[in-house]
mmCIF file of C-alpha atoms in Angstrom:
data_model
loop_
_atom_site.group_PDB
_atom_site.id
_atom_site.type_symbol
_atom_site.label_atom_id
_atom_site.label_comp_id
_atom_site.label_asym_id
_atom_site.label_seq_id
_atom_site.Cartn_x
_atom_site.Cartn_y
_atom_site.Cartn_z
ATOM 1 C CA UNK A 1 186.977 -5.413 368.584
ATOM 2 C CA UNK A 2 190.192 -7.061 367.396
ATOM 3 C CA UNK A 3 193.535 -6.197 369.001
ATOM 4 C CA UNK A 4 197.163 -6.617 367.903
ATOM 5 C CA UNK A 5 198.558 -10.198 367.933
ATOM 6 C CA UNK A 6 195.025 -11.589 368.365
ATOM 7 C CA UNK A 7 194.790 -15.170 367.084
ATOM 8 C CA UNK A 8 191.120 -15.983 367.654
ATOM 9 C CA UNK A 9 187.823 -14.367 366.766
ATOM 10 C CA UNK A 10 186.408 -11.206 368.274
ATOM 11 C CA UNK A 11 184.115 -11.602 371.296
ATOM 12 C CA UNK A 12 180.616 -12.536 370.183
ATOM 13 C CA UNK A 13 177.967 -9.825 370.455
ATOM 14 C CA UNK A 14 175.050 -11.759 368.946
ATOM 15 C CA UNK A 15 173.558 -15.254 369.388
ATOM 16 C CA UNK A 16 174.531 -16.277 365.844
ATOM 17 C CA UNK A 17 178.160 -15.299 366.409
ATOM 18 C CA UNK A 18 178.193 -17.346 369.630
ATOM 19 C CA UNK A 19 176.985 -20.357 367.634
ATOM 20 C CA UNK A 20 179.689 -19.740 365.021
ATOM 21 C CA UNK A 21 182.372 -19.636 367.729
ATOM 22 C CA UNK A 22 181.127 -22.913 369.213
ATOM 23 C CA UNK A 23 181.123 -24.555 365.780
ATOM 24 C CA UNK A 24 184.654 -23.275 365.130
ATOM 25 C CA UNK A 25 185.885 -24.842 368.377
ATOM 26 C CA UNK A 26 184.043 -28.085 367.584
ATOM 27 C CA UNK A 27 185.579 -28.361 364.091
ATOM 28 C CA UNK A 28 189.026 -27.368 365.366
ATOM 29 C CA UNK A 29 189.042 -30.177 367.940
ATOM 30 C CA UNK A 30 188.224 -32.687 365.194
ATOM 31 C CA UNK A 31 191.078 -31.296 363.075
ATOM 32 C CA UNK A 32 193.466 -31.591 366.052
ATOM 33 C CA UNK A 33 192.488 -35.213 366.666
ATOM 34 C CA UNK A 34 192.915 -36.155 363.002
ATOM 35 C CA UNK A 35 196.259 -34.348 362.796
ATOM 36 C CA UNK A 36 197.507 -36.086 365.938
ATOM 37 C CA UNK A 37 196.496 -39.511 364.632
ATOM 38 C CA UNK A 38 198.109 -38.941 361.224
ATOM 39 C CA UNK A 39 201.316 -37.627 362.840
ATOM 40 C CA UNK A 40 201.486 -40.676 365.133
ATOM 41 C CA UNK A 41 201.050 -43.050 362.184
ATOM 42 C CA UNK A 42 203.783 -41.276 360.188
ATOM 43 C CA UNK A 43 206.219 -41.374 363.121
ATOM 44 C CA UNK A 44 205.414 -45.048 363.794
ATOM 45 C CA UNK A 45 206.009 -45.997 360.153
ATOM 46 C CA UNK A 46 209.292 -44.105 359.955
ATOM 47 C CA UNK A 47 210.715 -45.182 363.319
ATOM 48 C CA UNK A 48 210.098 -48.941 363.163
ATOM 49 C CA UNK A 49 210.945 -51.697 360.699
ATOM 50 C CA UNK A 50 208.338 -54.091 362.039
ATOM 51 C CA UNK A 51 205.373 -54.864 359.800
ATOM 52 C CA UNK A 52 202.031 -56.210 360.933
ATOM 53 C CA UNK A 53 200.904 -58.748 358.328
ATOM 54 C CA UNK A 54 197.264 -58.339 359.370
ATOM 55 C CA UNK A 55 197.316 -54.669 358.283
ATOM 56 C CA UNK A 56 198.724 -55.372 354.816
ATOM 57 C CA UNK A 57 195.499 -57.037 353.661
ATOM 58 C CA UNK A 58 192.557 -56.613 356.046
ATOM 59 C CA UNK A 59 188.901 -56.154 355.125
ATOM 60 C CA UNK A 60 188.074 -54.869 358.605
ATOM 61 C CA UNK A 61 190.594 -52.028 358.407
ATOM 62 C CA UNK A 62 189.310 -51.091 354.937
ATOM 63 C CA UNK A 63 185.810 -50.754 356.435
ATOM 64 C CA UNK A 64 187.018 -48.709 359.413
ATOM 65 C CA UNK A 65 188.982 -46.135 357.415
ATOM 66 C CA UNK A 66 186.053 -45.746 355.011
ATOM 67 C CA UNK A 67 183.260 -45.445 357.589
ATOM 68 C CA UNK A 68 185.139 -43.317 360.145
ATOM 69 C CA UNK A 69 185.795 -40.335 357.815
ATOM 70 C CA UNK A 70 182.140 -40.446 356.734
ATOM 71 C CA UNK A 71 181.020 -40.259 360.383
ATOM 72 C CA UNK A 72 183.396 -37.343 361.015
ATOM 73 C CA UNK A 73 182.008 -35.474 357.995
ATOM 74 C CA UNK A 74 178.467 -35.950 359.327
ATOM 75 C CA UNK A 75 179.539 -34.608 362.749
ATOM 76 C CA UNK A 76 180.823 -31.478 361.007
ATOM 77 C CA UNK A 77 178.007 -31.092 358.463
ATOM 78 C CA UNK A 78 175.002 -31.279 360.816
ATOM 79 C CA UNK A 79 175.897 -28.345 363.114
ATOM 80 C CA UNK A 80 177.144 -26.424 360.074
ATOM 81 C CA UNK A 81 173.786 -26.753 358.295
ATOM 82 C CA UNK A 82 171.947 -25.834 361.488
ATOM 83 C CA UNK A 83 173.867 -22.556 361.790
ATOM 84 C CA UNK A 84 173.435 -21.884 358.070
ATOM 85 C CA UNK A 85 169.637 -22.012 358.444
ATOM 86 C CA UNK A 86 169.781 -19.946 361.660
ATOM 87 C CA UNK A 87 171.666 -17.198 359.819
ATOM 88 C CA UNK A 88 168.978 -17.099 357.106
ATOM 89 C CA UNK A 89 166.099 -16.977 359.598
ATOM 90 C CA UNK A 90 164.424 -13.559 359.895
ATOM 91 C CA UNK A 91 161.446 -13.626 362.261
ATOM 92 C CA UNK A 92 159.361 -10.472 362.787
ATOM 93 C CA UNK A 93 162.155 -7.855 362.813
ATOM 94 C CA UNK A 94 161.565 -4.892 365.138
ATOM 95 C CA UNK A 95 163.549 -2.545 362.900
ATOM 96 C CA UNK A 96 164.588 -2.509 359.234
ATOM 97 C CA UNK A 97 167.609 -0.535 358.023
ATOM 98 C CA UNK A 98 168.718 -0.184 354.414
ATOM 99 C CA UNK A 99 172.498 0.054 353.997
ATOM 100 C CA UNK A 100 173.689 1.360 350.631
ATOM 101 C CA UNK A 101 177.319 1.087 349.595
ATOM 102 C CA UNK A 102 178.948 3.934 347.676
ATOM 103 C CA UNK A 103 182.484 4.747 346.607
ATOM 104 C CA UNK A 104 183.560 5.120 349.376
ATOM 105 C CA UNK A 105 181.049 5.540 352.180
ATOM 106 C CA UNK A 106 177.861 3.960 353.500
ATOM 107 C CA UNK A 107 174.409 5.489 353.677
ATOM 108 C CA UNK A 108 171.728 4.247 356.082
ATOM 109 C CA UNK A 109 167.963 4.617 355.824
ATOM 110 C CA UNK A 110 165.670 3.631 358.687
ATOM 111 C CA UNK A 111 162.703 2.501 356.621
ATOM 112 C CA UNK A 112 160.284 2.324 359.574
ATOM 113 C CA UNK A 113 160.586 6.101 359.971
ATOM 114 C CA UNK A 114 159.332 8.686 357.524
ATOM 115 C CA UNK A 115 162.552 10.653 357.118
ATOM 116 C CA UNK A 116 165.462 9.131 359.021
ATOM 117 C CA UNK A 117 168.626 8.530 357.042
ATOM 118 C CA UNK A 118 172.214 9.713 356.820
ATOM 119 C CA UNK A 119 175.570 9.136 355.167
ATOM 120 C CA UNK A 120 178.418 7.592 357.152
ATOM 121 C CA UNK A 121 181.954 8.636 356.207
ATOM 122 C CA UNK A 122 185.235 7.616 357.815
ATOM 123 C CA UNK A 123 186.459 10.109 360.402
ATOM 124 C CA UNK A 124 189.766 11.632 359.180
ATOM 125 C CA UNK A 125 192.787 10.947 361.380
ATOM 126 C CA UNK A 126 193.151 14.646 362.234
ATOM 127 C CA UNK A 127 189.586 14.772 363.595
ATOM 128 C CA UNK A 128 189.832 11.736 365.880
ATOM 129 C CA UNK A 129 189.272 12.273 369.599
ATOM 130 C CA UNK A 130 191.093 10.286 372.322
ATOM 131 C CA UNK A 131 189.765 6.716 372.427
ATOM 132 C CA UNK A 132 188.625 6.603 368.807
ATOM 133 C CA UNK A 133 190.219 4.173 366.374
ATOM 134 C CA UNK A 134 192.025 5.203 363.210
ATOM 135 C CA UNK A 135 190.408 3.954 359.973
ATOM 136 C CA UNK A 136 187.516 2.422 361.963
ATOM 137 C CA UNK A 137 185.579 5.399 363.305
ATOM 138 C CA UNK A 138 182.739 6.978 361.310
ATOM 139 C CA UNK A 139 181.182 10.423 361.603
ATOM 140 C CA UNK A 140 177.695 8.876 361.935
ATOM 141 C CA UNK A 141 177.173 5.529 363.634
ATOM 142 C CA UNK A 142 174.376 3.129 362.826
ATOM 143 C CA UNK A 143 172.480 3.098 366.120
ATOM 144 C CA UNK A 144 170.265 0.088 366.906
ATOM 145 C CA UNK A 145 168.339 -1.084 369.982
ATOM 146 C CA UNK A 146 169.896 -4.020 371.784
ATOM 147 C CA UNK A 147 168.104 -7.361 372.229
ATOM 148 C CA UNK A 148 165.860 -6.607 369.237
ATOM 149 C CA UNK A 149 165.830 -8.415 365.863
ATOM 150 C CA UNK A 150 167.266 -6.030 363.267
ATOM 151 C CA UNK A 151 166.884 -6.624 359.527
ATOM 152 C CA UNK A 152 169.518 -5.115 357.241
ATOM 153 C CA UNK A 153 168.754 -4.601 353.558
ATOM 154 C CA UNK A 154 172.049 -4.312 351.695
ATOM 155 C CA UNK A 155 172.658 -2.928 348.211
ATOM 156 C CA UNK A 156 175.104 -0.712 346.318
ATOM 157 C CA UNK A 157 174.892 2.204 343.917
ATOM 158 C CA UNK A 158 178.102 1.772 341.943
ATOM 159 C CA UNK A 159 180.322 -1.304 342.410
ATOM 160 C CA UNK A 160 180.389 -4.405 344.617
ATOM 161 C CA UNK A 161 180.720 -3.786 348.355
ATOM 162 C CA UNK A 162 180.247 -6.017 351.388
ATOM 163 C CA UNK A 163 178.645 -4.991 354.692
ATOM 164 C CA UNK A 164 180.471 -6.922 357.438
ATOM 165 C CA UNK A 165 180.600 -6.668 361.240
ATOM 166 C CA UNK A 166 182.576 -9.659 362.628
ATOM 167 C CA UNK A 167 181.480 -9.450 366.273
ATOM 168 C CA UNK A 168 177.818 -9.592 365.198
ATOM 169 C CA UNK A 169 178.413 -12.511 362.820
ATOM 170 C CA UNK A 170 177.121 -10.493 359.862
ATOM 171 C CA UNK A 171 178.544 -10.315 356.333
ATOM 172 C CA UNK A 172 176.444 -9.587 353.257
ATOM 173 C CA UNK A 173 177.465 -8.570 349.739
ATOM 174 C CA UNK A 174 176.167 -5.262 348.405
ATOM 175 C CA UNK A 175 175.416 -5.753 344.709
ATOM 176 C CA UNK A 176 174.199 -2.925 342.435
ATOM 177 C CA UNK A 177 170.638 -3.597 341.281
ATOM 178 C CA UNK A 178 170.075 -6.321 343.861
ATOM 179 C CA UNK A 179 168.661 -6.125 347.386
ATOM 180 C CA UNK A 180 170.140 -8.654 349.818
ATOM 181 C CA UNK A 181 169.020 -9.035 353.406
ATOM 182 C CA UNK A 182 170.475 -10.304 356.635
ATOM 183 C CA UNK A 183 169.592 -9.984 360.306
ATOM 184 C CA UNK A 184 171.170 -9.870 363.749
ATOM 185 C CA UNK A 185 170.353 -9.340 367.413
ATOM 186 C CA UNK A 186 172.830 -7.330 369.479
ATOM 187 C CA UNK A 187 172.872 -9.200 372.785
ATOM 188 C CA UNK A 188 174.672 -6.457 374.732
ATOM 189 C CA UNK A 189 175.240 -2.708 374.483
ATOM 190 C CA UNK A 190 178.448 -1.551 372.845
ATOM 191 C CA UNK A 191 180.132 -0.225 369.733
ATOM 192 C CA UNK A 192 180.981 -2.798 367.074
ATOM 193 C CA UNK A 193 183.297 -2.111 364.149
ATOM 194 C CA UNK A 194 183.433 -3.543 360.665
ATOM 195 C CA UNK A 195 184.777 -2.687 357.234
ATOM 196 C CA UNK A 196 183.826 -3.171 353.611
ATOM 197 C CA UNK A 197 184.893 -6.736 352.800
ATOM 198 C CA UNK A 198 184.797 -6.590 349.000
ATOM 199 C CA UNK A 199 187.562 -4.827 347.063
ATOM 200 C CA UNK A 200 185.723 -1.819 345.641
ATOM 201 C CA UNK A 201 188.372 0.562 344.387
ATOM 202 C CA UNK A 202 191.132 2.892 345.512
ATOM 203 C CA UNK A 203 189.599 3.810 348.889
ATOM 204 C CA UNK A 204 188.257 0.361 349.735
ATOM 205 C CA UNK A 205 190.079 0.480 353.099
ATOM 206 C CA UNK A 206 188.464 3.771 354.080
ATOM 207 C CA UNK A 207 184.735 3.002 354.407
ATOM 208 C CA UNK A 208 184.287 1.614 357.935
ATOM 209 C CA UNK A 209 181.063 0.355 359.483
ATOM 210 C CA UNK A 210 180.226 1.348 363.053
ATOM 211 C CA UNK A 211 177.206 -0.193 364.796
ATOM 212 C CA UNK A 212 176.247 1.161 368.209
ATOM 213 C CA UNK A 213 173.832 -0.967 370.233
ATOM 214 C CA UNK A 214 171.982 0.899 372.980
ATOM 215 C CA UNK A 215 168.977 0.225 375.254
ATOM 216 C CA UNK A 216 165.599 0.837 373.628
ATOM 217 C CA UNK A 217 164.950 4.035 375.611
ATOM 218 C CA UNK A 218 168.226 5.560 374.398
ATOM 219 C CA UNK A 219 167.456 4.521 370.825
ATOM 220 C CA UNK A 220 164.075 6.241 370.964
ATOM 221 C CA UNK A 221 165.713 9.418 372.261
ATOM 222 C CA UNK A 222 168.358 9.284 369.527
ATOM 223 C CA UNK A 223 165.784 8.737 366.770
ATOM 224 C CA UNK A 224 163.691 11.663 368.058
ATOM 225 C CA UNK A 225 166.712 13.954 367.964
ATOM 226 C CA UNK A 226 167.645 12.797 364.443
ATOM 227 C CA UNK A 227 164.088 13.433 363.214
ATOM 228 C CA UNK A 228 164.090 16.911 364.739
ATOM 229 C CA UNK A 229 167.416 17.721 363.049
ATOM 230 C CA UNK A 230 166.082 16.467 359.720
#
């Protein structure tokens, strides 16, 4: 999860997020190179009175500074489109979970099971145990098996919400009357935190999302216990 004074992204916990981090670094290097070149040209123009007459009217330079930006845009667009299609790809999910946004909590329904669902509220500060995070911990976590494709169906019952977990590279709007879907694969076990990312009212800041990725055996044990309690 994020920590104070952090400048970069959270550590990736899914293949898609790893691709997004690589694309970010790729685009940032291009921005650095362009910025350096522009800064050098500005300094050179300001610090010298010499003028190159071949630059004042040159067809070759016109071609270069037209073609070069086009090539740079292609170098940015191609990996961007690739990741965009990867994020939309949902192949044979092992588990489907419906996440419903409410004011101001989330409810989860494991649609592959007959009666497995629960509401997830933020844990009040007074009830936190040592090691839990204020405003980020929930009383019921969304437990998923690691290294398995998970499909999330996202909707809302009242106003706009947004189901977002940065370390998994997932963000999907929850729109009343509309069912959106997204998918992820948790590549390692752990607890991953997110928050509603669409301003949804007075307690918008108090509806966290907690995803716990566990090995398949532990997930089966957890689901059995939840079904018995239901």
